[in-house]
JSON list of C-alpha atoms and ligand atoms in Angstrom, two decimals:
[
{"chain": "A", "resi": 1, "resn": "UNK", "atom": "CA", "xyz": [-16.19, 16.85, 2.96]},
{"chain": "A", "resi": 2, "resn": "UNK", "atom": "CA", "xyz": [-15.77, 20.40, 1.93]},
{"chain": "A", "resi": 3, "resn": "UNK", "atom": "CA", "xyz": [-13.96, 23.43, 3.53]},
{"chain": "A", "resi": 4, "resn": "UNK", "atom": "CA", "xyz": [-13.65, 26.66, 2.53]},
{"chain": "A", "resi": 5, "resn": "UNK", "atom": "CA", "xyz": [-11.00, 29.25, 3.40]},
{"chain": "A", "resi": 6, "resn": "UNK", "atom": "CA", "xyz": [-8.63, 31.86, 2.84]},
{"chain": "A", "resi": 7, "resn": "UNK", "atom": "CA", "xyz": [-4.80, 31.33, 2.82]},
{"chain": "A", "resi": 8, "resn": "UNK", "atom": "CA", "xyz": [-3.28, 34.92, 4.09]},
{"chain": "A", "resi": 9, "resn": "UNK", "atom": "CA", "xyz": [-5.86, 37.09, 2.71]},
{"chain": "A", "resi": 10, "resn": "UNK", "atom": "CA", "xyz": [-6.02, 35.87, -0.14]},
{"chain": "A", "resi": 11, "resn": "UNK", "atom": "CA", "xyz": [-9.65, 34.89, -2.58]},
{"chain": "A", "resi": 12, "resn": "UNK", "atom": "CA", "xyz": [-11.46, 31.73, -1.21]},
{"chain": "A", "resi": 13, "resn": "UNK", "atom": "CA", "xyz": [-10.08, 28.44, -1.51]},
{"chain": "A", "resi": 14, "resn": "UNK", "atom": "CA", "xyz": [-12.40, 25.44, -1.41]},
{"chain": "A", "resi": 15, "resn": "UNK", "atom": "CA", "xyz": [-11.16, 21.71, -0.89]},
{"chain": "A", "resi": 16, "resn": "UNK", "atom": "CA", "xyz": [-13.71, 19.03, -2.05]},
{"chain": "A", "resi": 17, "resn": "UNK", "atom": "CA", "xyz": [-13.86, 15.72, -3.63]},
{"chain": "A", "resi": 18, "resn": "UNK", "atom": "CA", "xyz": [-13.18, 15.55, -7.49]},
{"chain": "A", "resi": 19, "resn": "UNK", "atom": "CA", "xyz": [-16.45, 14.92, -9.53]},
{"chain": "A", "resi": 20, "resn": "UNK", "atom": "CA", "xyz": [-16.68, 13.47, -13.05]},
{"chain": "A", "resi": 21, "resn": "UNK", "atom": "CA", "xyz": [-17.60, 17.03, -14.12]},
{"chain": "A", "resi": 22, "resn": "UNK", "atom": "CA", "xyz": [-14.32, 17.94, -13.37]},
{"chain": "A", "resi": 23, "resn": "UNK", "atom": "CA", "xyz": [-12.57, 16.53, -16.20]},
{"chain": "A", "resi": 24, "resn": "UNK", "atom": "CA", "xyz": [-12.04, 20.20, -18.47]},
{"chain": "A", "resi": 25, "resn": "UNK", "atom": "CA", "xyz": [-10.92, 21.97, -14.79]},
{"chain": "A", "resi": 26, "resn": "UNK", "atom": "CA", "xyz": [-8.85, 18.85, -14.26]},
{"chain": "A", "resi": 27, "resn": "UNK", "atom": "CA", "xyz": [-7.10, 18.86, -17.68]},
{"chain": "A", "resi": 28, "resn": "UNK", "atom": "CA", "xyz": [-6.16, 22.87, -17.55]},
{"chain": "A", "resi": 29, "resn": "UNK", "atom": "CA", "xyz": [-4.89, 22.91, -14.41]},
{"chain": "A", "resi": 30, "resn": "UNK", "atom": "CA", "xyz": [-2.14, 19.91, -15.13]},
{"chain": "A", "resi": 31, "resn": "UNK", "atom": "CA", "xyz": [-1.72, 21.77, -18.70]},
{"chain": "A", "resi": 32, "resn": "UNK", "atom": "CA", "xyz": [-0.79, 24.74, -16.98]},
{"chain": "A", "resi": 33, "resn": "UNK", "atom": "CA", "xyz": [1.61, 23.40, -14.67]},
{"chain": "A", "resi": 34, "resn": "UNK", "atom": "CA", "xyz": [5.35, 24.10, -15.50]},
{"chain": "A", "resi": 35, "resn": "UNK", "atom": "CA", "xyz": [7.53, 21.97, -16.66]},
{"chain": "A", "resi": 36, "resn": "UNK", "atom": "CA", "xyz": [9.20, 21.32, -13.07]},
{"chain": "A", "resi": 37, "resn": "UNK", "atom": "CA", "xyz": [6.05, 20.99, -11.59]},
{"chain": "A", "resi": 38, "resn": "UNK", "atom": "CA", "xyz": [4.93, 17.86, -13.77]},
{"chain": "A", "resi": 39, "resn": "UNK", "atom": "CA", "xyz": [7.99, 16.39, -13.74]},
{"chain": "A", "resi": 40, "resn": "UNK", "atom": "CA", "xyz": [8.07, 16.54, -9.95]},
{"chain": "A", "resi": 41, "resn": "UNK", "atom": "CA", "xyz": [4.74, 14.98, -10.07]},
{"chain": "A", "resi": 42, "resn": "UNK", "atom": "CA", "xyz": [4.24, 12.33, -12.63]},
{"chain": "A", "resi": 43, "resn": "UNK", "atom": "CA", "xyz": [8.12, 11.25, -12.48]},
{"chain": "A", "resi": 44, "resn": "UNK", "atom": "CA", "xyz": [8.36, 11.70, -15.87]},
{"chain": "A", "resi": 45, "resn": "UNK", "atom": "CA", "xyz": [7.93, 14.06, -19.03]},
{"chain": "A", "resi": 46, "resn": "UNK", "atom": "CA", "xyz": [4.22, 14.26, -19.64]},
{"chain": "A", "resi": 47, "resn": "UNK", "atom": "CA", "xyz": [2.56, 17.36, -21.24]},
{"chain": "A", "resi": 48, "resn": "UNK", "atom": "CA", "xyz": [-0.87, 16.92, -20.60]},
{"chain": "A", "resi": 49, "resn": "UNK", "atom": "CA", "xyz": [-3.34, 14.39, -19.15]},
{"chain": "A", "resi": 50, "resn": "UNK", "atom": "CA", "xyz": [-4.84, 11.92, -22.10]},
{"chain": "A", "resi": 51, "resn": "UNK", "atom": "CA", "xyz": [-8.59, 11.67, -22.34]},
{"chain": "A", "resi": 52, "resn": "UNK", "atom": "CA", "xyz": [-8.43, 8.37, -20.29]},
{"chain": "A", "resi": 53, "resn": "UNK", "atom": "CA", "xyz": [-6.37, 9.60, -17.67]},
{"chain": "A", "resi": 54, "resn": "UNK", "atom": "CA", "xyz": [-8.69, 12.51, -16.74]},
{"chain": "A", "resi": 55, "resn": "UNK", "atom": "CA", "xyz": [-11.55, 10.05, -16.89]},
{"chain": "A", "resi": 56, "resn": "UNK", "atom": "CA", "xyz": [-9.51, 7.53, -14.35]},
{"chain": "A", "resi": 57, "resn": "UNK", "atom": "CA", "xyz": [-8.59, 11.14, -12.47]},
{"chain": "A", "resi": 58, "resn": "UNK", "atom": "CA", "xyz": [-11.64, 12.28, -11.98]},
{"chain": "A", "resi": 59, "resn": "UNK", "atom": "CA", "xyz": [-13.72, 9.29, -11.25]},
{"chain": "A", "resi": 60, "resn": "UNK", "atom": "CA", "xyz": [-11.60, 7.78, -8.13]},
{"chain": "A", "resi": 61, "resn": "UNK", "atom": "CA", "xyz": [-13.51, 4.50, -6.65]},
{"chain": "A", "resi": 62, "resn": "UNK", "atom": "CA", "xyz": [-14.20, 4.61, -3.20]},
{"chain": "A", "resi": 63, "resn": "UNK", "atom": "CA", "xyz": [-12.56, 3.32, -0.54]},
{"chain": "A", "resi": 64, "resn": "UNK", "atom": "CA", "xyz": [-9.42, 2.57, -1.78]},
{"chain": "A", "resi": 65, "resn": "UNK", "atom": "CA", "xyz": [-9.26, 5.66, -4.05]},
{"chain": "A", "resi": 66, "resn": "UNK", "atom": "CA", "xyz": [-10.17, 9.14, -3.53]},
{"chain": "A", "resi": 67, "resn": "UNK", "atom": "CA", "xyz": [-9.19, 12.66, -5.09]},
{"chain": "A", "resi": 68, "resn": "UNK", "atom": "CA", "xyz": [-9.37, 15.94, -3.13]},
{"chain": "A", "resi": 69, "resn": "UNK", "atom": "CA", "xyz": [-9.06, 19.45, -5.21]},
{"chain": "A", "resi": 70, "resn": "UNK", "atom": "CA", "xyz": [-8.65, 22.68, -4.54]},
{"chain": "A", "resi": 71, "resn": "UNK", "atom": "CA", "xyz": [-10.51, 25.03, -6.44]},
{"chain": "A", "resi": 72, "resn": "UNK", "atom": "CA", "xyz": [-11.28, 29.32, -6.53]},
{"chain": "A", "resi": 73, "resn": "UNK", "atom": "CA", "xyz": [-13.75, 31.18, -8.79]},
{"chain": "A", "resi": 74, "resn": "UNK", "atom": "CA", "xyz": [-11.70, 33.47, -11.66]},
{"chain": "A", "resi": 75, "resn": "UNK", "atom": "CA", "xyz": [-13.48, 35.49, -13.91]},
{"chain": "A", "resi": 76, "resn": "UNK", "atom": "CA", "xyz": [-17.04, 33.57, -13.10]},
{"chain": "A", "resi": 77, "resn": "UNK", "atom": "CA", "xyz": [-15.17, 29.93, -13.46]},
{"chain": "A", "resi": 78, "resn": "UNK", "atom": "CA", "xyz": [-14.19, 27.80, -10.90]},
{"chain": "A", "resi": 79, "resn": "UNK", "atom": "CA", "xyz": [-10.22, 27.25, -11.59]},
{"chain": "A", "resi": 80, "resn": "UNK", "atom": "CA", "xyz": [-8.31, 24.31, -10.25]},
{"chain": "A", "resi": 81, "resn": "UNK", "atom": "CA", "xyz": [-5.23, 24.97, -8.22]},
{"chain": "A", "resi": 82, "resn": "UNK", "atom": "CA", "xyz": [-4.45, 21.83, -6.74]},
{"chain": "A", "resi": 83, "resn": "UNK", "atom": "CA", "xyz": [-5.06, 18.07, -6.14]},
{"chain": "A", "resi": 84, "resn": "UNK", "atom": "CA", "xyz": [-4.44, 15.18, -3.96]},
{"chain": "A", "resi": 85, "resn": "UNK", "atom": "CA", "xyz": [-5.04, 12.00, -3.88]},
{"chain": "A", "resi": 86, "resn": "UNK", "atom": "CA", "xyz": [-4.04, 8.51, -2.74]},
{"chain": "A", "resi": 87, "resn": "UNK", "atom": "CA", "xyz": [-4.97, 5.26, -4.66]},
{"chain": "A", "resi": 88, "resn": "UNK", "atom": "CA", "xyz": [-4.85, 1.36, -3.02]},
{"chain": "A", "resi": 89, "resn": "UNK", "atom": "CA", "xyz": [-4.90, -1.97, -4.22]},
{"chain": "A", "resi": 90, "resn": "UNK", "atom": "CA", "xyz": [-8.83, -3.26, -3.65]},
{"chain": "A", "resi": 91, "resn": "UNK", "atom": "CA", "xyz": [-9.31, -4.25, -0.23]},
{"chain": "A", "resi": 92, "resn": "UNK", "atom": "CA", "xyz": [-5.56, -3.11, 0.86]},
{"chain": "A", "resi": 93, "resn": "UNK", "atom": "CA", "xyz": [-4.93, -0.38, 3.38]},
{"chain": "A", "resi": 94, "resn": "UNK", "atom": "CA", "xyz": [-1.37, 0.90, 2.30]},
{"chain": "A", "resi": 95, "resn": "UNK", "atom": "CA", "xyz": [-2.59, 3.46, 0.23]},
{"chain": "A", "resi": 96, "resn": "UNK", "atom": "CA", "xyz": [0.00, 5.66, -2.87]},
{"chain": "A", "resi": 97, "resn": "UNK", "atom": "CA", "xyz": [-0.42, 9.40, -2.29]},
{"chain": "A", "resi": 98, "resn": "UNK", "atom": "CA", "xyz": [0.09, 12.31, -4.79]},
{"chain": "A", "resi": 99, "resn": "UNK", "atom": "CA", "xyz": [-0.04, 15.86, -4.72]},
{"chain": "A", "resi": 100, "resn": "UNK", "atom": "CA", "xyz": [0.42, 18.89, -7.33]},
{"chain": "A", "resi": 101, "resn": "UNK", "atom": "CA", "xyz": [-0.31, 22.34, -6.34]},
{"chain": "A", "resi": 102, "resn": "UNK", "atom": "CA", "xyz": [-0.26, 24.59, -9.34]},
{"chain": "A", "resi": 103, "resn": "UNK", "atom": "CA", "xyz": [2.81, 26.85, -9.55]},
{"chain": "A", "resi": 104, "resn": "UNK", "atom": "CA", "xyz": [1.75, 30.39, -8.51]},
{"chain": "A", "resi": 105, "resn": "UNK", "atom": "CA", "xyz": [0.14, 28.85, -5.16]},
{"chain": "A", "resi": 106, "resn": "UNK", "atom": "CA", "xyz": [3.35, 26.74, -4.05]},
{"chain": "A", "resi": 107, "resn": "UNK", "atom": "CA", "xyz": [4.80, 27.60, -0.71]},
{"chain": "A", "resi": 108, "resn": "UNK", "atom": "CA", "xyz": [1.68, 29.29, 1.00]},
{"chain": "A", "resi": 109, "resn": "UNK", "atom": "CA", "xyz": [0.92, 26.31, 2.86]},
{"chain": "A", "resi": 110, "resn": "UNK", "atom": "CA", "xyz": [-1.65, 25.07, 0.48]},
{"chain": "A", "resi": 111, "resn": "UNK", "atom": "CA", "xyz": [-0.24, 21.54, 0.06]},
{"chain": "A", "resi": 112, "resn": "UNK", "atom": "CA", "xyz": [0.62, 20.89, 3.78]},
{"chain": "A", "resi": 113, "resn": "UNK", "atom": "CA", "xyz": [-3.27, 22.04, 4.42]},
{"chain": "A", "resi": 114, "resn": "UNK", "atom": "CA", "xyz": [-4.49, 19.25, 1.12]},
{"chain": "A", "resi": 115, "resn": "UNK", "atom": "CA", "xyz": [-2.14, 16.97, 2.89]},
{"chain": "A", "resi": 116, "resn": "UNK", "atom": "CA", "xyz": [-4.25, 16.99, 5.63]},
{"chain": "A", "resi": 117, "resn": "UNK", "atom": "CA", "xyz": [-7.22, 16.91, 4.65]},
{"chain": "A", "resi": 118, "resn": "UNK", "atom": "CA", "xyz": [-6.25, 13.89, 2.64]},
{"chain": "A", "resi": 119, "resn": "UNK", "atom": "CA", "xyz": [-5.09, 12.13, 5.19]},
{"chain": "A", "resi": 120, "resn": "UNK", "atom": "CA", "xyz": [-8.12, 12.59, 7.45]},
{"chain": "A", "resi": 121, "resn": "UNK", "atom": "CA", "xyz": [-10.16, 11.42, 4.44]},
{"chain": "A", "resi": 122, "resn": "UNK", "atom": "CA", "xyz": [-8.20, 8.31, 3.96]},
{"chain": "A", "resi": 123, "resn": "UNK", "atom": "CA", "xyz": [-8.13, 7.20, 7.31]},
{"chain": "A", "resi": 124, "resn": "UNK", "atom": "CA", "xyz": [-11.60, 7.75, 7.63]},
{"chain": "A", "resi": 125, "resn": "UNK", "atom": "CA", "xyz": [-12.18, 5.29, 4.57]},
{"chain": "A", "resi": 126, "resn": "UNK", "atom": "CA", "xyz": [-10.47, 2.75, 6.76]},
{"chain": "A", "resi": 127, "resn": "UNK", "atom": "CA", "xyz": [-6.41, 3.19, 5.49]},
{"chain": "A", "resi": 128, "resn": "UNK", "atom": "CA", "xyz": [-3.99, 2.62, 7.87]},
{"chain": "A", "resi": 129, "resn": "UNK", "atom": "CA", "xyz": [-0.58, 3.75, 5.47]},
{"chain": "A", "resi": 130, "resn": "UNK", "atom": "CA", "xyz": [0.35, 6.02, 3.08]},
{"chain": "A", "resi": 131, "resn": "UNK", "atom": "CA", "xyz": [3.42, 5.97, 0.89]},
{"chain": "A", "resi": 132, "resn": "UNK", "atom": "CA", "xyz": [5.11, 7.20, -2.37]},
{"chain": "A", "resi": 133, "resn": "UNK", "atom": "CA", "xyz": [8.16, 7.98, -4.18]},
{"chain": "A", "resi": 134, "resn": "UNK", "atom": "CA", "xyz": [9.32, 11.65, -4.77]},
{"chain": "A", "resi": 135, "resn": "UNK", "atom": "CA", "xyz": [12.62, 12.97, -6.45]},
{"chain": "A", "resi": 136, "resn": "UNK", "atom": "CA", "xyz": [15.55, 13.71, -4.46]},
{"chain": "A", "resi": 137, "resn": "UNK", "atom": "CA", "xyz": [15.54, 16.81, -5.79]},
{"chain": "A", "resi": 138, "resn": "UNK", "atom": "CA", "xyz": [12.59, 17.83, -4.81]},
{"chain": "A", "resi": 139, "resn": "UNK", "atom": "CA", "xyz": [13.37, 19.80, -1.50]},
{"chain": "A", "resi": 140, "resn": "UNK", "atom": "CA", "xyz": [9.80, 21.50, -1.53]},
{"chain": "A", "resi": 141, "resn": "UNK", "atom": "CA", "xyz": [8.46, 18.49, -1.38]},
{"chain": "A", "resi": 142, "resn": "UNK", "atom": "CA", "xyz": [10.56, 16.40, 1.13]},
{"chain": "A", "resi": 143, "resn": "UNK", "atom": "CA", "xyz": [10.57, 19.29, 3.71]},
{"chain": "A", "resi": 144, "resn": "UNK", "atom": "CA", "xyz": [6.37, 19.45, 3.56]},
{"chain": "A", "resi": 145, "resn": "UNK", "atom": "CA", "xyz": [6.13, 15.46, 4.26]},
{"chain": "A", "resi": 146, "resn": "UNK", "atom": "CA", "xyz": [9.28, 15.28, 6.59]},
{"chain": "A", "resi": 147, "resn": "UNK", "atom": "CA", "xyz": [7.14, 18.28, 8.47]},
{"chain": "A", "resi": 148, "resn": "UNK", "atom": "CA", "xyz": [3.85, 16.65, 7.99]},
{"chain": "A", "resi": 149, "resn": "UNK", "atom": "CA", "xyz": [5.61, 13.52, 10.13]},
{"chain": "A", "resi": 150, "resn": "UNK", "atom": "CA", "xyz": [6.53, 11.08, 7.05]},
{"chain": "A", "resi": 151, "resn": "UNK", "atom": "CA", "xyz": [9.66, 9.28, 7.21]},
{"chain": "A", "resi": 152, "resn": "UNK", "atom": "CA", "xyz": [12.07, 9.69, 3.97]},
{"chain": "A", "resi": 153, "resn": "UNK", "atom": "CA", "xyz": [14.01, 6.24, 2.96]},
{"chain": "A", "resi": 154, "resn": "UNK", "atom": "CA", "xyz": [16.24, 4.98, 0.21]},
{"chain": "A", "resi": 155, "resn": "UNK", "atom": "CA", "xyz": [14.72, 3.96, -2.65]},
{"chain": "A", "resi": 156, "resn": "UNK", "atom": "CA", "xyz": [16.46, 0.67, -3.79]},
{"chain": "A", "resi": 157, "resn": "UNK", "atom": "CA", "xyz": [15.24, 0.39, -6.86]},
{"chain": "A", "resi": 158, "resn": "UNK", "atom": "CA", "xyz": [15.57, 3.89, -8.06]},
{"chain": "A", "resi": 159, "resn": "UNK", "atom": "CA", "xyz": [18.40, 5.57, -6.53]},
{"chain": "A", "resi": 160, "resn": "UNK", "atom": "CA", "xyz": [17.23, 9.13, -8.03]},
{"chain": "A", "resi": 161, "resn": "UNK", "atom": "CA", "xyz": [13.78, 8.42, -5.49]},
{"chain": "A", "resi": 162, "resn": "UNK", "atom": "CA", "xyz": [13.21, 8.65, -1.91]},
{"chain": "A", "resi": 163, "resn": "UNK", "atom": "CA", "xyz": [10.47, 6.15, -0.46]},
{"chain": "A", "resi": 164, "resn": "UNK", "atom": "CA", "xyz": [8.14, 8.33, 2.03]},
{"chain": "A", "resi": 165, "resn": "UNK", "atom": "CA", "xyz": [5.42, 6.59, 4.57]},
{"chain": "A", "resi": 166, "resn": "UNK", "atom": "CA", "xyz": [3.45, 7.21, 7.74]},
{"chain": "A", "resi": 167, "resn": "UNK", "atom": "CA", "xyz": [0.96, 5.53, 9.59]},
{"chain": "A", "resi": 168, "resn": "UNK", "atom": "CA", "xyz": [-2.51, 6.87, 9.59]},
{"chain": "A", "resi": 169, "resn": "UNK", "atom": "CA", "xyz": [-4.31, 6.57, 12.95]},
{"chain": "A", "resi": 170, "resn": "UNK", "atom": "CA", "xyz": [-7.30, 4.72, 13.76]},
{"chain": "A", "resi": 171, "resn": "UNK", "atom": "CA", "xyz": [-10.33, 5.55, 12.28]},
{"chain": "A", "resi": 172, "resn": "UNK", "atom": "CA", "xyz": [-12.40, 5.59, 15.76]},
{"chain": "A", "resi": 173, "resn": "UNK", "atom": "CA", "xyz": [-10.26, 5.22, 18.44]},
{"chain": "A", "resi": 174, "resn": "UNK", "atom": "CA", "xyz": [-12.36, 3.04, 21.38]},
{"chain": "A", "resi": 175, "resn": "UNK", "atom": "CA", "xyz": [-12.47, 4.51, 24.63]},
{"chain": "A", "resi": 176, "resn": "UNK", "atom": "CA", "xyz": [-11.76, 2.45, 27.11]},
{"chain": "A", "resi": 177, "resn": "UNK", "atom": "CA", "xyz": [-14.65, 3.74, 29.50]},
{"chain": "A", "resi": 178, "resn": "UNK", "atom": "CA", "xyz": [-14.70, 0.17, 31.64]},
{"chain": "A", "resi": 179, "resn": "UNK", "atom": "CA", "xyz": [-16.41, 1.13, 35.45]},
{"chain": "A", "resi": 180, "resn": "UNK", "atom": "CA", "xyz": [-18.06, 3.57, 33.50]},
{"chain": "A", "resi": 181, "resn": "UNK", "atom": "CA", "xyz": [-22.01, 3.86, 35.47]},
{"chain": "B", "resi": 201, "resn": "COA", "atom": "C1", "xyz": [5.60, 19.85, -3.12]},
{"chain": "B", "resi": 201, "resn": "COA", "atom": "C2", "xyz": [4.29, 20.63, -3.07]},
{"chain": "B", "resi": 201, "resn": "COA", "atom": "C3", "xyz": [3.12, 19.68, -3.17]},
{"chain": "B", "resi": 201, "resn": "COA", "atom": "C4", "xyz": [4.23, 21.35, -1.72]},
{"chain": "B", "resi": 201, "resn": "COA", "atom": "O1", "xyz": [3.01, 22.08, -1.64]},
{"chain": "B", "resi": 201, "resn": "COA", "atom": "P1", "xyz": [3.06, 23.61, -1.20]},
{"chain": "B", "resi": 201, "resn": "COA", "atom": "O2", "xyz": [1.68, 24.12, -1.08]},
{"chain": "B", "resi": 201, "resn": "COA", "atom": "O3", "xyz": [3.97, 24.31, -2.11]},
{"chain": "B", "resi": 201, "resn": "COA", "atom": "O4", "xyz": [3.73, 23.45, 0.24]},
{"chain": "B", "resi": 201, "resn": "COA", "atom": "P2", "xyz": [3.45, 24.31, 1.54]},
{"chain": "B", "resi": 201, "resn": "COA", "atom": "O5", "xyz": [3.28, 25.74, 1.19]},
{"chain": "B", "resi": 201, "resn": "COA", "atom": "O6", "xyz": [2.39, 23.65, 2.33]},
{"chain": "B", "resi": 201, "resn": "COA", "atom": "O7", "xyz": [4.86, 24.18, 2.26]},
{"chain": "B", "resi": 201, "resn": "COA", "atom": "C5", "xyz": [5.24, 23.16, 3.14]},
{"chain": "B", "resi": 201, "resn": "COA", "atom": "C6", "xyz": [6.71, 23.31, 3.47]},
{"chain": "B", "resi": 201, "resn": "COA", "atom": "O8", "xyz": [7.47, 22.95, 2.33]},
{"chain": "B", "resi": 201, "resn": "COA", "atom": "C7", "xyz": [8.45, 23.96, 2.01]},
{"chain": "B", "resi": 201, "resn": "COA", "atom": "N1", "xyz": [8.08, 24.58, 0.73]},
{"chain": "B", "resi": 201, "resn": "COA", "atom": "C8", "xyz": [7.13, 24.13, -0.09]},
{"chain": "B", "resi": 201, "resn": "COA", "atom": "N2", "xyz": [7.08, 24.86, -1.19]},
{"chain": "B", "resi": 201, "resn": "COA", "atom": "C9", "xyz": [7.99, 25.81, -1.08]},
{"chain": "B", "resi": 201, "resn": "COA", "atom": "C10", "xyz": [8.41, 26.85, -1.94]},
{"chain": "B", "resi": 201, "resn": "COA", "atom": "N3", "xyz": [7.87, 27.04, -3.15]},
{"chain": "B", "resi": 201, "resn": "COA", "atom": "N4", "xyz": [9.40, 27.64, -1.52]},
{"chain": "B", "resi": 201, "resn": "COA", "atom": "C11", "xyz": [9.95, 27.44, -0.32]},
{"chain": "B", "resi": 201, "resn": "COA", "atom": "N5", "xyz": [9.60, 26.45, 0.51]},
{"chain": "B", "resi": 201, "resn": "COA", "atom": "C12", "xyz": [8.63, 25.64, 0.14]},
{"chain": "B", "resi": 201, "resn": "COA", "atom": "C13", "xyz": [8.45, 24.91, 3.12]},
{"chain": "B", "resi": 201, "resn": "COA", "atom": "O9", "xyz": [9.47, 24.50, 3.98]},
{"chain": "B", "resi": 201, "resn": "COA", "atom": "C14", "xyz": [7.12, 24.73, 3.82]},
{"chain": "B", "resi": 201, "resn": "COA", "atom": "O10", "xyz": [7.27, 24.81, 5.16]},
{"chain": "B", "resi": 201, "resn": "COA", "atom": "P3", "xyz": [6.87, 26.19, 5.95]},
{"chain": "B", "resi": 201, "resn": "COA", "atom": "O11", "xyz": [5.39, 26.29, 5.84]},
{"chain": "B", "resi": 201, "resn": "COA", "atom": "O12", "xyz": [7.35, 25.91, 7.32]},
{"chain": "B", "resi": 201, "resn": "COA", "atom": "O13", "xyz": [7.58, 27.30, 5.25]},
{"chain": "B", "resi": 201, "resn": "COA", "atom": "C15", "xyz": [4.20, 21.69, -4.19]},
{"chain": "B", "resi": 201, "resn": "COA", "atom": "O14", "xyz": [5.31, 22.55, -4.09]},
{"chain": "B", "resi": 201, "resn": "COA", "atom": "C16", "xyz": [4.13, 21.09, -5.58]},
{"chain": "B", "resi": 201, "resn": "COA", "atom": "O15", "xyz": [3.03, 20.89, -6.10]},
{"chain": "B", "resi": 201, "resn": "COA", "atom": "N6", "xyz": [5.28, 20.82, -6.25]},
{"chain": "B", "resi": 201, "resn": "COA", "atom": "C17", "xyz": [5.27, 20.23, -7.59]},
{"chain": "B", "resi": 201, "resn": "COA", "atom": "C18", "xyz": [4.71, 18.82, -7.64]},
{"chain": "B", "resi": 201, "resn": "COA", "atom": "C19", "xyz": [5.35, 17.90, -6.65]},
{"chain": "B", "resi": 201, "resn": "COA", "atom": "O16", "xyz": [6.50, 17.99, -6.35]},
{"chain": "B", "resi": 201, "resn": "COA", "atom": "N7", "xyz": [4.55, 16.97, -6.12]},
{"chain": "B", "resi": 201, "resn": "COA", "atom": "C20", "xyz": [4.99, 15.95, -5.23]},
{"chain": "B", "resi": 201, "resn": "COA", "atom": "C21", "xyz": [5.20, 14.67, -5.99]},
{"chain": "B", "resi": 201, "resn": "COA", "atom": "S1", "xyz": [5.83, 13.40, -4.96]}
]
């Protein structure tokens, strides 16, 4: 999977699978993210991605895991501006999403579009649910999934979360073509 496009005129935006190559494009992008951003994201104070994190980042195992980015060329480099992914337990279908879109592309319909694209991925690898946890606080965020069809619960064990989910569709629905000559 790979799709190229342009978001209002803007340069050209290509979503593709993360590659272990990715790791230095991988590491600046979450180092440039702002404070709010991470926190938003990770749930928690980090700085930057350790060594072993990028290597677990950019080397998702397929089916239950898989990474989507977002990338343009600046200056002759390919630059990362955003990434989502989902991660399952080994032969589970419920499947944890996550999504960062660097700060000076938020609210151009970037993430809604990753969202998407992630979710047609997913349910193509054969998961039927995605979930996660975001801030309450984090009205960006809660408005793209409660648009994208997710529905936003308490979070019991964290009152400062919301617990989001959806159900994926089937894969290949079966047409029911019976009488068919
Ligand atoms: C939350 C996030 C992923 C949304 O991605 P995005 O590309 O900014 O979202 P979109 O542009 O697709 O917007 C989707 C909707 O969310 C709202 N929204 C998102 N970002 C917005 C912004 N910066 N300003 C205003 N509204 C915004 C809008 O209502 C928009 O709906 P619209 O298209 O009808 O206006 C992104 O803002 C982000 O990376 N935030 C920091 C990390 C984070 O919160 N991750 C989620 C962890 S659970």
């Amino acid at each position: 999977m790979h799709t190229v496009f342009r978001l209002n005129n803007g340069p050209e935006i290509t979503i593709r699978p993360i590659r272990p190559d990715d790791a230095g494009i991988e590491g600046d992008f979450v180092r440039d993210l702002s404070p709010e951003s991470r926190r938003n994201r990770f749930l928690a104070a980090v700085r930057e991605l350790t060594p072993r994190a990028i290597e677990r980042f950019t080397r998702p195992e397929y089916p239950h895991e898989q990474a989507l980015i977002a990338t343009l060329q600046e200056g002759g480099a390919e630059r990362e501006v955003g990434v989502a992914r989902y991660a399952a337990e080994k032969g589970k279908t419920n499947a944890e999403f996550a999504i960062v879109i660097a700060d000076a592309w938020q609210g151009k319909g970037l993430g809604t579009r990753m969202m998407r694209e992630l979710f047609d991925a997913a349910t193509q690898a054969g998961m039927r649910h995605m979930e996660g946890v975001v801030l309450q606080g984090n009205r960006n965020m809660l408005q793209m999934v409660r648009d994208l069809g997710f529905r936003v619960e308490a979070y019991p064990p964290d009152p400062e979360l919301f617990y989001v989910h959806i159900d994926l569709p089937l894969p290949y629905a079966p047409t029911n073509r019976t009488g068919d000559s």
